[in-house]
Amino acid sequence: MSHFDADLKIWSGPISKPIFNTDTNLGELLMFCLNKTPEKITQINADSGATLTCGELRSKSIRVANALKQMGFKTGDIMMIAARNHPDICPALFGCLIIGAPVNVVDVNFSKDDVAHMIQLLKPKMIFCDFDVLEKMVQALIETNHRAHFITFNDYSAKALYIDQLYRVQCDEDNFVFPALDDPSKHTALIMCSSGTTGLPKGVCLSHSQVIHQIQSLPYRKSTEVVLNYSSLYWISGMSVTLQSVMLNFTRVVTTKPFNLKDFYHILENFEITGFFGSPMMFMMALRDPEIYYVDFRFVQNCYLGGAIVSGQLIEKIKRICKINTMAIYGMTESCAVISFNRELTEPEGSVGVLSKNMSVRITDPNGNSLNPNEIGEIQFLTKYRFLGYYNNEEATKDALLADGWFRTGDLGYFDDRGYLFVVGRDKDTIKFMGHQISPNEIENLILEIQGVLMCCVVGIPDELYGDLPAAAVIKMPGIDLNENDIKEKVSNHLSDFKQLRGGVYFIENFPRTVSGKIKVREIREIVIKLYEEKNVK
């Protein structure tokens, strides 16, 4: 459970000594872990059924590192990856980490402009990419007037090397010398892209020590488990599970295909998946599919959902229909893993659980004062190894990382008396009606209970007299007879008067999203304001 220091008003998770040495090169640690069980299968490609043992992954990773060294790349040279969960992506990632080269991962769905922005910011020396995004990467390089080498995962090209060519470079694996890092806590291992809902992505710099330390705070997995994670390495969840699978020696199932229910069911049943990491939307889609009642979930022991608010109703439905122990995870890129997660089946509805190991959190008011239980404020966290800042963005780093090491999440939340954390929304998304502060998530979770509602987003419409008028944008399932009054009636029957949808309800076809899949709340607000104005023109 989370422990509360009443004097300092700080909550803390269980104190646990790390299993792995944090004062080391992350790549070297991964090779050490792989070498303990060389015959064990560490990765299964669901697309082809091909397997990769720990020994094979270690060999390929060291060969990539050796080839990069022979090509003249060195510690500190930034490498970029733009790829799906290709079977050869781990050797590329691990090979870069071994030589101390920071790795940035961009999403394959990034626009050319977003790619160009990251290239201009980071100036990578090498880019590993899927063959079908090679041309986009080349064009982004041309626009930024930058030069870099390319390596593709899928096919040969006159513009790039092929990953197999790196494996064939002569290498004495048994006597490979791992480069030493002067201070792993200050040396960048990963430069993850921020996945905010507005603005261009920032480069979140995570040190070798922070990654090693924080990965150990993830929910524990046994070495006998088989875990499916649809997230690519672009997501901190995808990166964390990939690294944890090697450190804790469990098997990871990968696929390059985008999420769809048919393949999802097939993978769960045919590869005897015991654990699943995904987004709430994936199971929301599954629960609306009649075929779910014919899926064999008997092997799946745990389901971890994160990346968005996970409603209590969703968790209850998954447990009831699929018979899976389902847990909500709360974390962010800058924390390098999990801040809190559910541990018990009896935790209060809407909670994101208790704090993970070695995590400290405080709730603060706008003046920076720490708050007591059941008081809503900004969630701030502190870990032993702080993130190194946003790459080449001192202003953003100072705004987010306080002088005493605490990180401002921008999320609003509170702890109850028993130490369970609740996230109620984003500070900037808070709706203010006649002096009342309203969390959009509270109204959204209620609307999502309505049969036929697929997604919803609640925003505030500016009003001179009242401040903000709560309004809902709703996506409904095809063929469902649902109108504005149905939504308003649900809210009216369950929420206080000041939380009513005075701005109206608007049914739209889809929500604008970032390349990482997050809803662009600001753009939805603009759409709703326009629809409100059209509706109320006299």
Coordinates of C-alpha atoms in Angstrom, one line a residue, residues 28-462:
E28 CA 25.6 -4.7 -21.2
L29 CA 23.0 -5.6 -18.6
L30 CA 20.6 -6.9 -21.2
M31 CA 23.4 -9.1 -22.7
F32 CA 24.1 -10.5 -19.2
C33 CA 20.5 -11.4 -18.7
L34 CA 20.2 -13.1 -22.2
N35 CA 23.4 -15.1 -21.5
K36 CA 21.9 -16.8 -18.4
T37 CA 19.4 -18.9 -20.5
P38 CA 20.6 -19.0 -24.1
E39 CA 18.2 -21.8 -25.2
K40 CA 15.0 -20.2 -23.8
I41 CA 12.7 -18.6 -26.4
T42 CA 12.5 -14.9 -25.7
Q43 CA 10.5 -13.7 -28.7
I44 CA 7.8 -15.2 -30.9
N45 CA 6.7 -13.5 -34.2
A46 CA 3.0 -14.0 -34.4
D47 CA 2.9 -13.1 -38.1
S48 CA 5.2 -16.1 -39.1
G49 CA 5.5 -18.2 -36.0
A50 CA 9.3 -17.8 -36.0
T51 CA 11.0 -17.9 -32.6
L52 CA 14.2 -16.2 -31.3
T53 CA 16.1 -17.7 -28.4
C54 CA 18.0 -15.6 -25.8
G55 CA 21.3 -16.8 -27.2
E56 CA 20.3 -15.8 -30.8
L57 CA 19.1 -12.4 -29.7
R58 CA 22.3 -11.8 -27.7
S59 CA 24.4 -12.9 -30.7
K60 CA 22.6 -10.6 -33.1
S61 CA 22.7 -7.6 -30.7
I62 CA 26.5 -7.9 -30.2
R63 CA 27.0 -8.3 -33.9
V64 CA 25.0 -5.1 -34.5
A65 CA 27.1 -3.3 -31.9
N66 CA 30.3 -4.6 -33.4
A67 CA 29.3 -3.6 -36.9
L68 CA 28.4 -0.1 -35.7
K69 CA 31.8 0.3 -34.0
Q70 CA 33.6 -0.8 -37.2
M71 CA 31.6 1.7 -39.2
G72 CA 32.9 4.4 -36.9
F73 CA 29.9 5.1 -34.6
K74 CA 30.7 5.7 -31.0
T75 CA 29.3 6.5 -27.5
G76 CA 27.1 9.6 -27.7
D77 CA 26.1 9.3 -31.3
I78 CA 22.3 9.5 -31.6
M79 CA 20.5 6.7 -33.5
M80 CA 16.9 6.8 -34.7
I81 CA 14.4 4.0 -35.2
A82 CA 11.2 4.2 -37.2
A83 CA 9.7 0.8 -37.3
R84 CA 6.9 -1.4 -36.2
N85 CA 7.5 -4.4 -33.9
H86 CA 9.7 -6.1 -36.5
P87 CA 11.5 -9.3 -35.2
D88 CA 14.9 -7.6 -35.8
I89 CA 14.1 -4.4 -34.0
C90 CA 15.5 -5.6 -30.7
P91 CA 19.0 -6.4 -32.0
A92 CA 19.1 -2.9 -33.5
L93 CA 18.0 -1.3 -30.2
F94 CA 20.2 -3.4 -28.0
G95 CA 23.2 -3.0 -30.3
C96 CA 23.0 0.8 -30.1
L97 CA 22.6 0.7 -26.3
I98 CA 25.7 -1.6 -26.0
I99 CA 28.0 1.0 -27.6
G100 CA 26.4 3.8 -25.5
A101 CA 24.5 5.4 -28.5
P102 CA 21.3 7.1 -27.3
V103 CA 18.3 5.8 -29.2
N104 CA 15.2 7.8 -30.3
V105 CA 12.1 6.0 -31.7
V106 CA 9.7 7.8 -33.9
D107 CA 6.3 6.4 -34.9
V108 CA 6.0 5.1 -38.4
N109 CA 2.8 7.1 -38.8
F110 CA 4.6 10.4 -38.1
S111 CA 4.1 12.9 -41.0
K112 CA 7.2 14.0 -42.9
D113 CA 7.1 17.3 -41.0
D114 CA 7.1 15.5 -37.6
V115 CA 10.0 13.3 -38.7
A116 CA 11.9 16.4 -40.0
H117 CA 11.3 18.1 -36.7
M118 CA 12.8 15.2 -34.8
I119 CA 15.8 14.9 -37.2
Q120 CA 16.4 18.7 -37.0
L121 CA 16.3 18.4 -33.2
L122 CA 18.4 15.3 -32.7
K123 CA 20.6 15.1 -35.8
P124 CA 20.8 11.3 -35.7
K125 CA 23.9 9.6 -37.2
M126 CA 22.1 6.4 -38.2
I127 CA 18.4 5.7 -38.9
F128 CA 16.9 2.1 -38.7
C129 CA 13.6 2.0 -40.4
D130 CA 10.9 -0.2 -42.1
F131 CA 11.4 -0.3 -45.8
D132 CA 8.0 1.3 -46.5
V133 CA 8.9 4.5 -44.6
L134 CA 12.4 4.8 -46.0
E135 CA 11.4 7.3 -48.7
K136 CA 9.7 9.5 -46.1
M137 CA 12.8 9.5 -43.9
V138 CA 15.0 10.3 -46.9
Q139 CA 12.8 13.3 -47.8
A140 CA 12.8 14.5 -44.2
L141 CA 16.6 14.4 -44.3
I142 CA 16.7 16.4 -47.5
E143 CA 14.4 19.1 -46.0
T144 CA 16.6 19.4 -42.9
N145 CA 19.8 19.4 -44.9
H146 CA 21.1 16.7 -42.6
R147 CA 23.0 13.5 -43.6
A148 CA 22.7 10.1 -42.0
H149 CA 23.1 6.4 -42.8
F150 CA 20.1 4.1 -43.2
I151 CA 19.5 0.5 -42.3
T152 CA 16.2 -1.2 -43.2
F153 CA 14.6 -4.2 -41.6
N154 CA 12.5 -5.6 -44.5
D155 CA 14.4 -5.4 -47.7
Y156 CA 17.4 -4.2 -49.6
S157 CA 17.7 -0.7 -51.1
A158 CA 20.3 1.3 -52.9
K159 CA 19.8 4.0 -50.3
A160 CA 20.3 1.8 -47.2
L161 CA 22.0 -1.2 -45.7
Y162 CA 20.0 -4.3 -44.8
I163 CA 20.0 -5.4 -41.1
D164 CA 21.3 -8.9 -42.2
Q165 CA 24.5 -7.3 -43.5
L166 CA 25.3 -6.2 -40.0
Y167 CA 24.9 -9.7 -38.6
R168 CA 27.4 -11.0 -41.2
V169 CA 30.3 -8.7 -40.1
Q170 CA 33.1 -10.7 -38.6
C171 CA 32.8 -10.6 -34.8
D172 CA 34.3 -12.4 -31.8
E173 CA 31.2 -12.5 -29.6
D174 CA 32.8 -14.2 -26.7
N175 CA 35.5 -11.6 -26.3
F176 CA 33.5 -8.5 -27.2
V177 CA 34.5 -5.6 -25.0
F178 CA 31.5 -3.5 -23.8
P179 CA 32.3 0.2 -23.7
A180 CA 32.3 1.7 -20.2
L181 CA 30.2 4.7 -19.3
D182 CA 31.6 7.3 -16.9
D183 CA 28.3 7.9 -15.1
P184 CA 25.3 5.8 -16.3
S185 CA 23.0 8.1 -14.3
K186 CA 23.9 11.1 -16.5
H187 CA 24.4 9.2 -19.8
T188 CA 21.3 9.2 -22.0
A189 CA 20.1 5.7 -23.1
L190 CA 16.8 6.6 -24.7
I191 CA 15.3 9.8 -26.2
M192 CA 11.6 9.0 -26.2
C193 CA 9.1 11.3 -28.0
S194 CA 6.7 13.1 -25.8
S195 CA 3.1 12.1 -26.7
G196 CA 1.2 15.2 -25.7
T197 CA -2.0 16.3 -27.3
T198 CA -0.7 19.6 -28.6
G199 CA 2.5 20.9 -30.2
L200 CA 5.4 19.2 -31.8
P201 CA 6.9 16.2 -29.9
K202 CA 9.8 16.8 -27.5
G203 CA 12.7 14.5 -26.8
V204 CA 12.4 12.9 -23.3
C205 CA 15.9 11.9 -22.2
L206 CA 16.2 8.9 -20.0
S207 CA 19.5 7.7 -18.5
H208 CA 20.8 4.1 -18.3
S209 CA 20.4 4.2 -14.5
Q210 CA 16.8 5.5 -14.6
V211 CA 15.7 2.9 -17.1
I212 CA 17.2 0.0 -15.2
H213 CA 15.8 1.3 -11.9
Q214 CA 12.3 2.1 -13.1
I215 CA 11.8 -1.0 -15.3
Q216 CA 11.9 -3.0 -12.1
S217 CA 8.9 -1.1 -10.8
L218 CA 6.6 -2.7 -13.4
P219 CA 4.2 -5.4 -12.4
Y220 CA 6.3 -8.5 -11.8
R221 CA 6.2 -11.2 -14.5
K222 CA 7.2 -14.8 -14.0
S223 CA 9.8 -16.3 -16.4
T224 CA 7.1 -18.8 -17.6
E225 CA 4.8 -16.2 -18.9
V226 CA 4.0 -15.3 -22.5
V227 CA 3.1 -11.6 -22.9
L228 CA 1.5 -9.8 -25.8
N229 CA 2.0 -6.1 -26.2
Y230 CA 0.8 -4.3 -29.3
S231 CA 2.6 -1.1 -28.5
S232 CA 5.7 -0.3 -30.6
L233 CA 8.9 0.9 -29.1
Y234 CA 7.7 4.5 -29.8
W235 CA 5.5 4.1 -26.7
I236 CA 7.1 3.9 -23.3
S237 CA 4.8 0.9 -22.5
G238 CA 6.2 -0.9 -25.6
M239 CA 9.8 0.0 -24.7
S240 CA 9.4 -1.0 -21.0
V241 CA 7.8 -4.4 -21.7
T242 CA 10.5 -5.2 -24.2
L243 CA 13.3 -4.4 -21.8
Q244 CA 11.5 -6.1 -18.9
S245 CA 11.0 -9.3 -21.0
V246 CA 14.8 -9.7 -21.2
M247 CA 15.5 -8.6 -17.6
L248 CA 12.9 -11.0 -16.1
N249 CA 13.3 -13.7 -18.8
F250 CA 9.7 -14.1 -20.0
T251 CA 8.6 -14.6 -23.6
R252 CA 7.3 -11.7 -25.6
V253 CA 5.0 -12.1 -28.7
V254 CA 5.3 -9.5 -31.4
T255 CA 3.3 -8.6 -34.5
T256 CA 3.8 -5.9 -37.2
K257 CA 0.1 -5.8 -37.9
P258 CA -2.1 -3.0 -36.6
F259 CA -4.6 -4.0 -33.9
N260 CA -7.7 -5.8 -35.2
L261 CA -10.1 -8.2 -33.3
K262 CA -9.6 -11.2 -35.6
D263 CA -5.8 -11.2 -35.2
F264 CA -6.1 -10.4 -31.5
Y265 CA -8.3 -13.4 -30.8
H266 CA -6.1 -15.6 -32.9
I267 CA -2.9 -14.6 -31.1
L268 CA -4.5 -15.0 -27.6
E269 CA -5.6 -18.5 -28.4
N270 CA -2.8 -19.9 -30.5
F271 CA 0.1 -18.6 -28.6
E272 CA -1.3 -19.2 -25.1
I273 CA -0.9 -15.6 -24.0
T274 CA -0.8 -15.3 -20.2
G275 CA -0.5 -11.5 -20.0
F276 CA -1.6 -8.6 -22.2
F277 CA -0.6 -4.9 -22.2
G278 CA -2.8 -2.6 -24.2
S279 CA -5.0 0.4 -24.4
P280 CA -8.6 0.7 -23.0
M281 CA -9.9 1.2 -26.6
M282 CA -8.8 -2.3 -27.6
F283 CA -11.0 -4.0 -25.0
M284 CA -13.8 -1.5 -25.6
M285 CA -13.9 -2.7 -29.2
A286 CA -13.7 -6.3 -28.1
L287 CA -16.5 -6.0 -25.6
R288 CA -18.8 -4.6 -28.3
D289 CA -18.1 -7.6 -30.6
P290 CA -20.5 -10.6 -30.3
E291 CA -17.6 -13.0 -31.2
I292 CA -15.9 -12.2 -27.8
Y293 CA -18.2 -14.8 -26.2
Y294 CA -16.6 -17.5 -28.3
V295 CA -12.9 -16.6 -27.6
D296 CA -10.9 -18.9 -25.3
F297 CA -9.3 -16.7 -22.7
R298 CA -8.4 -19.5 -20.3
F299 CA -4.6 -18.9 -20.6
V300 CA -4.8 -15.1 -20.0
Q301 CA -4.1 -14.4 -16.3
N302 CA -3.6 -10.6 -16.3
C303 CA -4.6 -7.7 -18.5
Y304 CA -2.9 -4.3 -18.0
L305 CA -4.5 -1.3 -19.5
G306 CA -3.0 2.2 -19.8
G307 CA -2.4 5.2 -22.0
A308 CA -5.8 6.7 -21.2
I309 CA -8.3 6.8 -18.4
V310 CA -9.5 3.3 -17.6
S311 CA -13.1 3.3 -16.2
G312 CA -14.2 1.1 -13.4
Q313 CA -17.1 -0.1 -15.7
L314 CA -14.6 -1.3 -18.3
I315 CA -12.5 -3.2 -15.7
E316 CA -15.7 -4.9 -14.3
K317 CA -16.9 -5.9 -17.8
I318 CA -13.5 -7.5 -18.7
K319 CA -13.5 -9.4 -15.4
R320 CA -17.1 -10.6 -15.8
I321 CA -17.1 -11.5 -19.5
C322 CA -13.5 -12.6 -20.1
K323 CA -12.7 -13.8 -16.6
I324 CA -9.4 -11.9 -16.7
N325 CA -7.8 -10.1 -13.8
T326 CA -7.6 -6.6 -15.2
M327 CA -5.5 -3.7 -13.8
A328 CA -5.3 0.0 -14.7
I329 CA -1.8 1.4 -15.1
Y330 CA -0.8 5.0 -14.6
G331 CA 2.5 6.3 -15.8
M332 CA 4.2 8.5 -18.3
T333 CA 7.2 8.7 -20.5
E334 CA 9.1 11.0 -18.1
S335 CA 8.6 8.5 -15.3
C336 CA 10.1 5.8 -17.6
A337 CA 7.4 3.3 -16.5
V338 CA 4.6 3.0 -14.0
I339 CA 3.7 5.5 -11.3
S340 CA 0.9 3.4 -9.9
F341 CA -1.2 0.3 -10.8
N342 CA -4.0 -1.9 -9.4
R343 CA -2.9 -4.8 -7.3
E344 CA -6.2 -6.2 -5.9
L345 CA -9.6 -7.1 -7.2
T346 CA -11.3 -5.0 -4.5
E347 CA -9.7 -1.6 -5.1
P348 CA -12.2 1.3 -5.3
E349 CA -13.8 2.0 -8.7
G350 CA -12.0 4.6 -10.7
S351 CA -8.7 4.3 -8.9
V352 CA -5.4 3.7 -10.6
G353 CA -4.2 1.7 -7.7
V354 CA -1.4 2.3 -5.2
L355 CA 2.1 3.5 -5.9
S356 CA 4.7 1.3 -7.5
K357 CA 8.0 0.4 -5.8
N358 CA 10.3 3.2 -4.9
M359 CA 7.9 5.9 -6.2
S360 CA 7.1 9.1 -4.2
V361 CA 4.1 11.3 -5.1
R362 CA 2.6 14.5 -3.7
I363 CA -0.5 16.4 -4.6
T364 CA -0.1 20.2 -4.8
D365 CA -2.3 23.2 -5.1
P366 CA -1.6 26.0 -7.7
N367 CA 0.8 27.6 -5.2
G368 CA 2.9 24.5 -4.8
N369 CA 1.6 23.6 -1.3
S370 CA 1.3 19.8 -0.7
L371 CA -2.3 18.7 0.0
N372 CA -3.9 16.2 2.3
P373 CA -5.9 13.0 1.4
N374 CA -9.1 13.6 -0.6
E375 CA -7.9 17.1 -1.8
I376 CA -7.6 17.5 -5.6
G377 CA -4.4 19.0 -7.0
E378 CA -1.6 18.4 -9.4
I379 CA 0.1 15.0 -9.3
Q380 CA 3.9 15.3 -8.9
F381 CA 6.3 12.4 -8.7
L382 CA 9.9 11.9 -7.5
T383 CA 12.2 8.9 -8.3
K384 CA 15.8 8.1 -7.3
Y385 CA 17.0 8.8 -10.8
R386 CA 15.3 11.8 -12.4
F387 CA 14.8 12.1 -16.1
L388 CA 17.6 14.1 -17.8
G389 CA 15.3 16.7 -19.3
Y390 CA 13.9 17.5 -22.8
Y391 CA 16.6 17.4 -25.4
N392 CA 17.8 20.9 -26.2
N393 CA 14.8 22.4 -24.6
E394 CA 15.8 24.0 -21.4
E395 CA 12.6 26.1 -21.0
A396 CA 10.3 23.1 -21.2
T397 CA 12.6 21.2 -18.8
K398 CA 12.5 24.0 -16.2
D399 CA 8.7 24.2 -16.5
A400 CA 8.3 20.4 -15.8
L401 CA 11.2 19.5 -13.6
L402 CA 11.4 21.4 -10.3
A403 CA 14.7 22.3 -8.6
D404 CA 14.1 19.7 -5.9
G405 CA 13.7 16.9 -8.4
W406 CA 9.9 16.7 -8.4
F407 CA 8.3 16.3 -11.8
R408 CA 5.0 18.1 -12.6
T409 CA 2.7 15.7 -14.5
G410 CA 0.0 18.3 -15.3
D411 CA -2.5 15.7 -14.2
L412 CA -5.1 16.4 -11.6
G413 CA -5.8 13.8 -8.9
Y414 CA -6.0 12.9 -5.3
F415 CA -5.3 10.0 -2.8
D416 CA -8.1 8.7 -0.7
D417 CA -7.6 7.8 3.0
R418 CA -6.4 4.3 2.2
G419 CA -3.7 5.5 -0.2
Y420 CA -5.4 4.8 -3.5
L421 CA -4.6 7.3 -6.3
F422 CA -7.3 8.7 -8.5
V423 CA -6.6 10.7 -11.7
V424 CA -9.5 13.1 -12.5
G425 CA -8.1 14.9 -15.6
R426 CA -5.6 17.3 -17.0
D427 CA -5.1 20.7 -15.3
K428 CA -5.4 22.5 -18.6
D429 CA -8.6 20.5 -19.5
T430 CA -10.5 21.5 -16.4
I431 CA -13.9 23.1 -17.1
K432 CA -14.8 26.0 -14.8
F433 CA -18.6 26.7 -14.6
M434 CA -19.7 29.5 -12.2
G435 CA -16.6 29.0 -10.0
H436 CA -17.0 25.2 -10.0
Q437 CA -14.1 23.1 -11.3
I438 CA -15.4 20.2 -13.3
S439 CA -13.3 17.2 -14.4
P440 CA -14.2 16.1 -18.0
N441 CA -13.3 12.5 -17.1
E442 CA -16.1 12.2 -14.6
I443 CA -18.7 13.1 -17.2
E444 CA -17.0 11.1 -19.9
N445 CA -17.0 7.9 -17.8
L446 CA -20.7 8.3 -17.1
I447 CA -21.6 8.8 -20.8
L448 CA -19.5 5.7 -21.7
E449 CA -21.9 3.6 -19.7
I450 CA -24.6 4.3 -22.2
Q451 CA -25.3 1.4 -24.6
G452 CA -24.2 2.4 -28.1
V453 CA -21.6 5.1 -27.1
L454 CA -18.2 4.2 -28.6
M455 CA -16.2 7.2 -27.4
C456 CA -16.8 10.7 -26.0
C457 CA -14.9 13.8 -25.1
V458 CA -16.2 16.5 -22.8
V459 CA -15.0 20.1 -23.3
G460 CA -15.9 23.6 -22.1
I461 CA -17.4 26.2 -24.4
P462 CA -16.3 29.7 -23.4

